[in-house]
Coordinates of C-alpha atoms and ligand atoms in Angstrom, one line a residue:
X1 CA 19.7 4.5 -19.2
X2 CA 16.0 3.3 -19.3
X3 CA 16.6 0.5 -22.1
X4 CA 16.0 -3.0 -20.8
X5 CA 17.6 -5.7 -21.5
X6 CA 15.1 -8.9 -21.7
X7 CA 17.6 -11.4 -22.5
X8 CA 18.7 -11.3 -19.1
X9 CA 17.3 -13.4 -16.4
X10 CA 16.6 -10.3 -14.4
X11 CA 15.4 -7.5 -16.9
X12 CA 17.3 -4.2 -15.7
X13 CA 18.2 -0.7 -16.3
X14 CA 21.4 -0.7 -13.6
X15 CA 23.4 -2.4 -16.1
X16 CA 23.4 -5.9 -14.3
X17 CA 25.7 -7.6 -16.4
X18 CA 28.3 -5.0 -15.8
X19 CA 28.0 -6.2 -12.2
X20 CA 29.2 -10.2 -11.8
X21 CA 28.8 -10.3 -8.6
X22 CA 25.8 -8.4 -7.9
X23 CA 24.1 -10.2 -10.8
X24 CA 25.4 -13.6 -9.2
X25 CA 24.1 -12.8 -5.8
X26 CA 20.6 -11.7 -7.3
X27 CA 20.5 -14.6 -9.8
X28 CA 20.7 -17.1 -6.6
X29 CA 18.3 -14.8 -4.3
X30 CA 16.1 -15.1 -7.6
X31 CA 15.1 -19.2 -6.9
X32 CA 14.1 -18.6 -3.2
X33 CA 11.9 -15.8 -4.5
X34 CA 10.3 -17.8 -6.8
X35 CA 9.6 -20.4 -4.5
X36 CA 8.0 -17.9 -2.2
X37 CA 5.8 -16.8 -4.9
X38 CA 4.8 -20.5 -5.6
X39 CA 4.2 -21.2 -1.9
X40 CA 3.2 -18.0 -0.3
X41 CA 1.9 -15.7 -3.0
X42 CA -1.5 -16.1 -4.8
X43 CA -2.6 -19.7 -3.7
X44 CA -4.5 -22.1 -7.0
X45 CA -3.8 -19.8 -10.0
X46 CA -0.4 -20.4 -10.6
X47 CA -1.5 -22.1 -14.2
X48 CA -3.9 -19.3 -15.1
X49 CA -3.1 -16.8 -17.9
X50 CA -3.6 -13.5 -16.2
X51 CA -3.5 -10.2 -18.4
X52 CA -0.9 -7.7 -16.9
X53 CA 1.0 -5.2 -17.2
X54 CA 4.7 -5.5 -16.8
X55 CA 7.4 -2.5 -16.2
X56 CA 9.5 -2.8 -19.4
X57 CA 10.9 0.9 -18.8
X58 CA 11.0 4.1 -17.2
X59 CA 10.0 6.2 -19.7
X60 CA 7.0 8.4 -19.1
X61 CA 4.9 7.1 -22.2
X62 CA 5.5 3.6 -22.7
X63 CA 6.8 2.3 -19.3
X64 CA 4.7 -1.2 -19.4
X65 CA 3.3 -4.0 -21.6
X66 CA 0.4 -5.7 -21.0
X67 CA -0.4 -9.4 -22.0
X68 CA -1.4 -13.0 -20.7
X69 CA 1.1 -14.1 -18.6
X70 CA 1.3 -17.4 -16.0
X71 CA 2.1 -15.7 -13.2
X72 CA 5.2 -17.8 -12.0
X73 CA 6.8 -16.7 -15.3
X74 CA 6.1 -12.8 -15.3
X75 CA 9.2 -10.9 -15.7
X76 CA 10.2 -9.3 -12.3
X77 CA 12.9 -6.0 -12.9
X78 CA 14.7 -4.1 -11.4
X79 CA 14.3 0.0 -12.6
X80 CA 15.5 2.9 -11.5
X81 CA 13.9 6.3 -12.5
X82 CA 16.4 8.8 -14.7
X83 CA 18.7 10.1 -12.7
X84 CA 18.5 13.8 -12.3
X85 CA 21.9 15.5 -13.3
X86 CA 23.5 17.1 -10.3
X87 CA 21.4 16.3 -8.2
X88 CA 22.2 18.0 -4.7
X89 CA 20.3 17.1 -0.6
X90 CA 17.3 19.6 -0.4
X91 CA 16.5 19.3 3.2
X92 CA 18.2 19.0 6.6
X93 CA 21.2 19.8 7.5
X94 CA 23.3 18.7 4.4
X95 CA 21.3 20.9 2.1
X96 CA 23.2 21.8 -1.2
X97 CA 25.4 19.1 -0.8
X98 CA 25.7 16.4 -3.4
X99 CA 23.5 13.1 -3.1
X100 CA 25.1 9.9 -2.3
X101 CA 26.1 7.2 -4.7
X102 CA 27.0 5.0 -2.0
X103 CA 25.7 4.4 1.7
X104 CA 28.0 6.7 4.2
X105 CA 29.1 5.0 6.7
X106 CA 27.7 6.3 9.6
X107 CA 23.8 6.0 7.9
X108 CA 24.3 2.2 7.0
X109 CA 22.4 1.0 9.5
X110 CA 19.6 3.3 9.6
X111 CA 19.2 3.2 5.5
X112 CA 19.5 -0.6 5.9
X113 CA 16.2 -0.7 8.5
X114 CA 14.5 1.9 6.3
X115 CA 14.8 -0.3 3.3
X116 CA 13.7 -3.7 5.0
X117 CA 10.9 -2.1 6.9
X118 CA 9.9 -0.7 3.2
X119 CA 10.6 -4.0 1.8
X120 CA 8.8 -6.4 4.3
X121 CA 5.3 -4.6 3.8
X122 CA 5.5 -5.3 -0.1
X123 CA 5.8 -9.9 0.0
X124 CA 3.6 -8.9 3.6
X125 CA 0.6 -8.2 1.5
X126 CA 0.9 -10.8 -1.0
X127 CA 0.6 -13.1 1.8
X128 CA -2.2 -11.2 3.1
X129 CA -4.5 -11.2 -0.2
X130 CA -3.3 -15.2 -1.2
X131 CA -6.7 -16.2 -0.9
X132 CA -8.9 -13.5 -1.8
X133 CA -9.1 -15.4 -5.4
X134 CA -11.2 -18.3 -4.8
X135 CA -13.6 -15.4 -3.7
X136 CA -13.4 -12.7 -6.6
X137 CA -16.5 -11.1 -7.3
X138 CA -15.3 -10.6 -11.3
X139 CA -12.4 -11.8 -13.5
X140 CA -11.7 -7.8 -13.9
X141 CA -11.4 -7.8 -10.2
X142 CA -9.6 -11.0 -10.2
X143 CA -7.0 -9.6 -12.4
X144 CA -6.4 -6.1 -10.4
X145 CA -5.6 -8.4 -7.2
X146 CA -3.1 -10.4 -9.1
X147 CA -1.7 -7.1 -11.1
X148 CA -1.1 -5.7 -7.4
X149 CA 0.5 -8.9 -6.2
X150 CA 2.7 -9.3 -8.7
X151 CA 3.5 -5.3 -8.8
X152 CA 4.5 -6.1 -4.8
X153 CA 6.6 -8.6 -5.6
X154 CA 8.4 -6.5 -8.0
X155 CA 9.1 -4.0 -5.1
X156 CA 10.3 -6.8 -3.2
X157 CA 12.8 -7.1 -6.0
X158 CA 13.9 -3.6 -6.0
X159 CA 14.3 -2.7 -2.3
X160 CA 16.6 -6.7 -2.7
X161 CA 18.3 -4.4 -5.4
X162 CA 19.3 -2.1 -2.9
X163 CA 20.3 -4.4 -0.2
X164 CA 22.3 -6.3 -2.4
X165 CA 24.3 -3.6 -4.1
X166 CA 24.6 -1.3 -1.4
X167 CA 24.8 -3.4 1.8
X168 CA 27.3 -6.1 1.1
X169 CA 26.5 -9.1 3.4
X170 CA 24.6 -7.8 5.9
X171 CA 22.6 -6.8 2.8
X172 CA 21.6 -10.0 1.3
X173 CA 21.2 -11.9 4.7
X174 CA 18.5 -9.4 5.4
X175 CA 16.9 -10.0 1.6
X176 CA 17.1 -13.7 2.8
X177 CA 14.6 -12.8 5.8
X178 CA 12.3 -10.6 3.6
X179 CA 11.5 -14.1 2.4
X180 CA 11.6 -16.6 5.7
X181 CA 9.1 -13.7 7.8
X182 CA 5.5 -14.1 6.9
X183 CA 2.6 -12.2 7.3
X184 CA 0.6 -13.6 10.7
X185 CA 3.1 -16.1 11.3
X186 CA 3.4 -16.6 15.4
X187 CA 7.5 -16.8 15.7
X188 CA 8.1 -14.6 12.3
X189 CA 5.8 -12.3 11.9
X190 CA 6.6 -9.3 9.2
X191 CA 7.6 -6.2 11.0
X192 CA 4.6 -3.7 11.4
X193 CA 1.1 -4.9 12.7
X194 CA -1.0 -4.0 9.6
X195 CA 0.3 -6.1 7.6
X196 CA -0.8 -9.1 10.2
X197 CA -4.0 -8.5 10.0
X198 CA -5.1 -11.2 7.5
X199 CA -7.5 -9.6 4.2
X200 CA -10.1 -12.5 3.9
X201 CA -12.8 -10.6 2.1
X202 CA -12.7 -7.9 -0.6
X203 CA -14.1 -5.5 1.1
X204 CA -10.6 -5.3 2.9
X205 CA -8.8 -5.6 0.2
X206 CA -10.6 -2.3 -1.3
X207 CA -9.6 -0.8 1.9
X208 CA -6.4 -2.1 2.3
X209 CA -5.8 -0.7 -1.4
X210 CA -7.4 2.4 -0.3
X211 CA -5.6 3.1 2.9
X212 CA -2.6 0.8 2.9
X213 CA -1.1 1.4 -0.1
X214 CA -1.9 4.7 0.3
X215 CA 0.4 4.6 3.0
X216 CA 2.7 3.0 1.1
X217 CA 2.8 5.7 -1.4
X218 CA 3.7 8.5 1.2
X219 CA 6.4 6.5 2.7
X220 CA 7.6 6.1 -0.8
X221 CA 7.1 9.7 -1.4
X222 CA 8.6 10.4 1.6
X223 CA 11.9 7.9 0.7
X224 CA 11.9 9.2 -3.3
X225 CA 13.4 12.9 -1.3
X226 CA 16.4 10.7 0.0
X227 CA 19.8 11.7 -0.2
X228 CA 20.9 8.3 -1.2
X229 CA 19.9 8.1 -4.4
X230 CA 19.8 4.9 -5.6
X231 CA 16.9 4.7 -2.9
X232 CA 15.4 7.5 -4.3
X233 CA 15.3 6.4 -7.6
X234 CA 14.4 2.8 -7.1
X235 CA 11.4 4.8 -4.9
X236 CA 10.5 7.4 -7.7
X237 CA 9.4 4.5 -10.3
X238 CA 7.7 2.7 -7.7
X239 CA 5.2 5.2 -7.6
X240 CA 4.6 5.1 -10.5
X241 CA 2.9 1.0 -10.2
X242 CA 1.4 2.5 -7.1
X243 CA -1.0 4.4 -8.4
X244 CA -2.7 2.2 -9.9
X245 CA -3.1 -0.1 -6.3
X246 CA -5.0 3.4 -4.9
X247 CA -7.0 2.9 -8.3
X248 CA -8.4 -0.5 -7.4
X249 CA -9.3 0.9 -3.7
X250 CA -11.4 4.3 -4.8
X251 CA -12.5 2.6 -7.5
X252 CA -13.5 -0.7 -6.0
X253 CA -15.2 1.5 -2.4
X254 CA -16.8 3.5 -5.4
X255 CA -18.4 0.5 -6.7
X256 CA -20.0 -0.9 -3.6
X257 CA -21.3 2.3 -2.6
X258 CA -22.8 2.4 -5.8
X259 CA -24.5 -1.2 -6.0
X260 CA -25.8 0.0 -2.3
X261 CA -27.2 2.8 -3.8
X262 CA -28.7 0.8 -6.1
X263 CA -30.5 -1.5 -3.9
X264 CA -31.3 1.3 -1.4
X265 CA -33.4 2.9 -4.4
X266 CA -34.9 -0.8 -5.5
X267 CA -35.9 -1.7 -1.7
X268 CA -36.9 2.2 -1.0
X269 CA -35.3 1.8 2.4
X270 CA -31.9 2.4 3.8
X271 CA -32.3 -0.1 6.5
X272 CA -29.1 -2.2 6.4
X273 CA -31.1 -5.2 7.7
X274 CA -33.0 -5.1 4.6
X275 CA -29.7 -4.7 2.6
X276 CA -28.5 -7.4 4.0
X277 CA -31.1 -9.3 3.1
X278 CA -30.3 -8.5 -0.5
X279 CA -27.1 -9.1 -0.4
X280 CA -25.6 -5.4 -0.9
X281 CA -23.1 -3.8 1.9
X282 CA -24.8 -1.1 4.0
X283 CA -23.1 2.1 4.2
X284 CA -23.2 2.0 8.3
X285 CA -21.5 -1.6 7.6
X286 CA -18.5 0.6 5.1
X287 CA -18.2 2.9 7.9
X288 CA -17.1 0.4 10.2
X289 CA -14.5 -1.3 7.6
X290 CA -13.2 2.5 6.5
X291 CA -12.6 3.0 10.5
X292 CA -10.6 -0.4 10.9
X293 CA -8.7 0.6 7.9
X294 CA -7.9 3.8 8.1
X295 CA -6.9 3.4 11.8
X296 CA -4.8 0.8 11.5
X297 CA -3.1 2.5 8.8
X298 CA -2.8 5.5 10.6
X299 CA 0.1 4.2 13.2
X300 CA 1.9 3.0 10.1
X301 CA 3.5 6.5 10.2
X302 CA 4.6 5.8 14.0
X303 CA 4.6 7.8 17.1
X304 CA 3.4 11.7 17.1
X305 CA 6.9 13.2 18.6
X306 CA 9.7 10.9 17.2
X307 CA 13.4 11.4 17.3
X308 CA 14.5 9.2 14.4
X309 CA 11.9 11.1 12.1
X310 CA 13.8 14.2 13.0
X311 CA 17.2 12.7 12.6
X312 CA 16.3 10.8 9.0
X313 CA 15.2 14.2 8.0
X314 CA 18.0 16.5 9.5
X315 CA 20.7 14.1 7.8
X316 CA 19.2 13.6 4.5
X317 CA 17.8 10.2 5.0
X318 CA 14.3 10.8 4.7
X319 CA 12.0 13.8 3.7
X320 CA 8.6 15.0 3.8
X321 CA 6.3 13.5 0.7
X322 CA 6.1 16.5 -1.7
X323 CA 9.5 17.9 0.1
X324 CA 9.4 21.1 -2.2
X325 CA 6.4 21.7 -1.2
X326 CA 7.5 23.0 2.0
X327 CA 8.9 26.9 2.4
X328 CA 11.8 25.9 4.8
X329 CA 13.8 22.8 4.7
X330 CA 15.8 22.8 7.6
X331 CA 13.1 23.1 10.4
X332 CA 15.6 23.8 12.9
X333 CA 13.5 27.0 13.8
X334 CA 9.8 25.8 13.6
X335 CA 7.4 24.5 15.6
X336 CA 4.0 22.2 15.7
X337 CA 1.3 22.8 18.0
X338 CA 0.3 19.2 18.9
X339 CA -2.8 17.5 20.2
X340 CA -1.9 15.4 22.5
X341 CA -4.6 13.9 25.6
X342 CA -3.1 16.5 27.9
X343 CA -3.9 19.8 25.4
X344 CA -2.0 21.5 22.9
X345 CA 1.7 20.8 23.4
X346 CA 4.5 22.9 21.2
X347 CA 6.9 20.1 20.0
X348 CA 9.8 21.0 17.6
X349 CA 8.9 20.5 14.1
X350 CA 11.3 18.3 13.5
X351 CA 10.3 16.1 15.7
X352 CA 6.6 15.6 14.5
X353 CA 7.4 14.8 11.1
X354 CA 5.8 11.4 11.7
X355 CA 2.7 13.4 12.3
X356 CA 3.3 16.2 9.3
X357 CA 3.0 13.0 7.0
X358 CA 0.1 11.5 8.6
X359 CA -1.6 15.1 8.0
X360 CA -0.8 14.8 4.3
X361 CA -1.8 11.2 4.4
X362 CA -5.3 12.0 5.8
X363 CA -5.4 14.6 3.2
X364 CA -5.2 12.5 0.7
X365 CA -7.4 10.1 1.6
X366 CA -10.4 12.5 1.9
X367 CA -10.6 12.7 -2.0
X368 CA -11.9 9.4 -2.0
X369 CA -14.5 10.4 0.3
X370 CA -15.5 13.8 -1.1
X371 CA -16.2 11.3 -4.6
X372 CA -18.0 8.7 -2.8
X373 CA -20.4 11.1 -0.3
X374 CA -21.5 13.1 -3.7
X375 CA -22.7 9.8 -5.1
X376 CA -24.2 9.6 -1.8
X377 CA -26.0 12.6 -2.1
X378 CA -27.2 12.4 -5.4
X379 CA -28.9 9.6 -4.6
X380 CA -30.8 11.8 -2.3
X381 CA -29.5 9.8 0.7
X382 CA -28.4 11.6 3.9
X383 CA -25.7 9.2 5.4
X384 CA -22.3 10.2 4.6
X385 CA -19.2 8.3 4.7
X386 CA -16.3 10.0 7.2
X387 CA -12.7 9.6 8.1
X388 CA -11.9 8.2 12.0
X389 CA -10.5 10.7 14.1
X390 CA -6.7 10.4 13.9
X391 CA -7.0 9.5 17.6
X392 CA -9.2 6.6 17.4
X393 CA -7.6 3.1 18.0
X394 CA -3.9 4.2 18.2
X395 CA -1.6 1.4 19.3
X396 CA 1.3 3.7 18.7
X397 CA 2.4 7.8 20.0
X398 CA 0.6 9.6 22.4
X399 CA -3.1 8.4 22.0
X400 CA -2.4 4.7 22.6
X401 CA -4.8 2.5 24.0
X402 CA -6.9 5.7 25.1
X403 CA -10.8 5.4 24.4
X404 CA -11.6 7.5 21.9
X405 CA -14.8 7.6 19.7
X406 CA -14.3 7.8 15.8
X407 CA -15.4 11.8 15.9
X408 CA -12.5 12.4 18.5
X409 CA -14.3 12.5 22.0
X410 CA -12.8 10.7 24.6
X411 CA -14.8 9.0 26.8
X412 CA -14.7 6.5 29.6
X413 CA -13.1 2.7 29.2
X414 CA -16.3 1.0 30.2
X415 CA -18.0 2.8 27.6
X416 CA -15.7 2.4 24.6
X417 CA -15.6 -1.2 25.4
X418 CA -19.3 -1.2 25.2
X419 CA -19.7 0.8 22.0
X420 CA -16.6 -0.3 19.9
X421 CA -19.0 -2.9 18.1
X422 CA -20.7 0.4 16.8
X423 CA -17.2 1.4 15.1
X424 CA -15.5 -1.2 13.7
X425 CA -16.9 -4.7 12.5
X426 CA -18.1 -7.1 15.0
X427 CA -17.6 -11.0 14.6
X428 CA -21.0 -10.6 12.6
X429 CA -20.7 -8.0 10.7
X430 CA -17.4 -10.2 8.9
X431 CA -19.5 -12.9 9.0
X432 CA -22.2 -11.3 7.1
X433 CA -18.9 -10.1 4.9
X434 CA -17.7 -13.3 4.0
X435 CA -21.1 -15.0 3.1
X436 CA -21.2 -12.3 0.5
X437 CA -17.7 -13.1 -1.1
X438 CA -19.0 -15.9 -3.2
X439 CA -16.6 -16.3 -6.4
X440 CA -17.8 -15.0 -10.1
X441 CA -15.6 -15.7 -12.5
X442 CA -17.4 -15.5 -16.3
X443 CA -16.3 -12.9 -18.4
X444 CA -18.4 -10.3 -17.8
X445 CA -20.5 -11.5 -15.0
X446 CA -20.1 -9.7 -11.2
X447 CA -21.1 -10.6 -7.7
X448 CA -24.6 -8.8 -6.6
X449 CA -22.4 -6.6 -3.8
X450 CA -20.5 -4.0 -6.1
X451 CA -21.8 -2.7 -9.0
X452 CA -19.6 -3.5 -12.2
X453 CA -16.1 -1.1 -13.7
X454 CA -17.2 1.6 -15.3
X455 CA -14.0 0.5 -17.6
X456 CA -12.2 -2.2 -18.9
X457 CA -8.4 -2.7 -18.4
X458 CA -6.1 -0.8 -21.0
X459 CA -9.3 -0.2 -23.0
X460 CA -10.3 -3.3 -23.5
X461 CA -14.5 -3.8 -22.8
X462 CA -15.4 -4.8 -19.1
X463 CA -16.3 -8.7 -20.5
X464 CA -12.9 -8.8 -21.7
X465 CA -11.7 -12.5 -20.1
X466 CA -9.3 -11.2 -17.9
X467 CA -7.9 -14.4 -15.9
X468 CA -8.3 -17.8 -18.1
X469 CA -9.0 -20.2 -15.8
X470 CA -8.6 -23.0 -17.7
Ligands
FE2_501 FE1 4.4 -1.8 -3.0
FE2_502 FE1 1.0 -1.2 -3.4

């Protein structure tokens, strides 16, 4: 099943060519995605070789090849992860049951929003990062943002996989639109408010990487459970090229903390004025894009006490990331004690699955944290990087709009208003930011604000020349 064929115009492991009319339809969505890429993805380095990794299979060892690729000709696929034999629904009320092939009827139209919210957020964030390359602070870094956009686009083609095989017109009219919305645009804006917010600076694009994708990958987890299985499959190898998007965020925090280390031990001060001054990212100045980030992640996974969460998971469409996991998988029975601004509410458990995930989510996260605090702490420095309280800066559920401080107090309008600047970055702080983001580009060489990989790419030595610039 996982043997590709790369003669084809669209390498595939769902037997394309056995399909005319699906491989039609996708051949002539193929052109308008291409021009997208030209016009909207990754603006001035269209000509440059770039090595990357492309998905060539699903197989657990072996799944991609690297090389230098232009990347308007890398090879965009469509693969689905092994099916599982017999596979039967493992949660909600259609538990034991066998998966679907096809859409049932009477979940079209909910499976068909789930896939085009999950598909808008993947060309979203290519348009987001289009310019961070003019501003790279290495070639290796330069690289990882193009390996990520390209890996997006790729998800854009296998959720326009889905849409086309599964949702007949309706299907590819709505692939059309995952191509005409763009990302901050005033009459078209994609769907969900994150990915609005332009990245203009690496320092977001860490955390976007960090806490974005992130996100990404527990909605993913979340839709590999599903009973449809097509969407489960295409979902399961995704997660696989997600990994290594959370890589580039840990891993690229990581490295600014420790270059700020590094200057905090040089200057013998941890006064972010004078860090400034050297051009290095004080921690206080992290904490304030972690906050943004993390926050504005956070509503990704929607409203605390949510209906549609409880009916995606009670039919099948949907389940918790890590479903078995979990002791019981009906949840018809259980219930969530909930924080909510007027005390502890009981909701139904199915109906704070939105908030279950987000739980896992924040989880998650705090590995990242744990890693960079004891680099922290070695250096003998007290600070120490946190999470935002999951009620700070809601714009969805229960806790939006209300004034709430990163450590969870609540306190009065006038004074949130006053103190915010404290919390997230001010108009100087992204200033400051963006006079840092100056571009390096020689093998080898990096920017004075994060210290260098501790690693090359696929083993090769940091200096490698990732990008040719020509
Ligand atoms: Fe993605
Ligand atoms: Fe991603």
């Amino acid at each position: 099943m996982s043997g590709i064929n790369y003669s084809e115009k669209i390498p595939n492991n769902v037997n394309l060519v056995g399909d005319r009319t699906l491989q039609r339809a996708l051949e002539h969505w193929q052109p308008h995605f291409l021009d997208w890429w030209r016009g909207m993805g990754p603006a001035d380095f269209q000509g440059a070789d770039v090595y990357l990794r492309t998905a060539v299979s699903v197989d657990a060892d072996g799944w991609a090849q690297y090389g230098a690729v232009k990347m308007p000709d890398y090879r965009w696929g469509i693969f689905l992860a092994d099916a599982v034999p017999s596979r039967t629904i493992h949660f909600g009320d259609n538990i034991g049951q066998p998966v679907w092939q096809q859409v049932p009827g009477e979940h079209r139209s909910t499976l068909r929003r789930l896939i085009v919210t999950q598909g808008d957020t993947e060309p979203a964030s290519v348009e987001q990062q289009r310019l961070l390359g003019h501003t790279c602070p290495s070639l290796y870094d330069l690289r990882n943002l193009f390996q990520v956009n390209v890996e997006e686009g790729r998800h854009l083609w296998a959720m326009v996989y889905l849409l086309h095989a599964y949702f007949g017109r309706d299907g590819r009219e709505e692939a059309e639109e995952l191509l005409a919305r763009h990302s901050g645009d005033a009459d078209k804006p994609r769907i969900l408010s994150t990915f609005n917010e332009p990245i203009s600076d690496w320092l977001s694009f860490y955390c976007f990487t960090y806490f974005t994708d992130r996100d990404g990958k527990y909605q993913l987890k979340s839709l590999a459970e599903s009973a449809f299985d097509p969407l489960s499959r295409t979902c399961r190898f995704m997660l696989t090229e997600e990994a290594h998007h959370m890589f580039v965020g840990e891993t690229g925090i990581g490295r600014v903390v420790k270059r700020t280390l590094e200057v905090m031990k040089e200057l013998g001060t941890d006064d972010p004025a004078k860090i400034r001054a050297h051009g290095a990212v004080d921690l206080p100045l992290l904490q304030k894009y972690l906050n943004f980030w993390c926050s504005s992640s956070l509503d990704l996974f929607g409203s605390e006490i949510s209906s549609n969460a409880a009916a995606n998971f009670a039919s099948g469409l949907k389940g918790r990331p890590d479903e078995a996991s979990y002791d019981d998988h009906v949840l018809r029975d259980k219930t969530l004690d909930l924080e909510t601004p007027k005390g502890v509410e009981k909701v139904p458990m199915l109906n704070a699955l939105n908030e279950v995930m987000r739980e896992s989510y924040l989880k998650d996260c705090e590995i990242g944290l744990k890693r960079w605090n004891r680099a922290i702490e070695r250096a003998g420095q007290s600070f120490r990087l946190t999470l935002p309280s999951p009620h700070f800066r809601r714009s969805i559920g229960s806790w939006v709009g209300l004034p709430v401080t990163p450590q969870g107090k609540l306190i009065s309008q006038d004074e949130y208003a006053k103190r915010i600047g404290e919390w997230i970055p001010t108009e100087a702080d992204k200033a400051f930011v963006r006079s840092l983001m100056k571009r390096v580009a020689e093998p080898g060489k990096i920017a004075g604000w994060v210290a260098p990989p501790e690693r090359g790419i696929n083993n090769l030595p940091v200096d490698y020349e990732y990008v040719k610039l020509h």
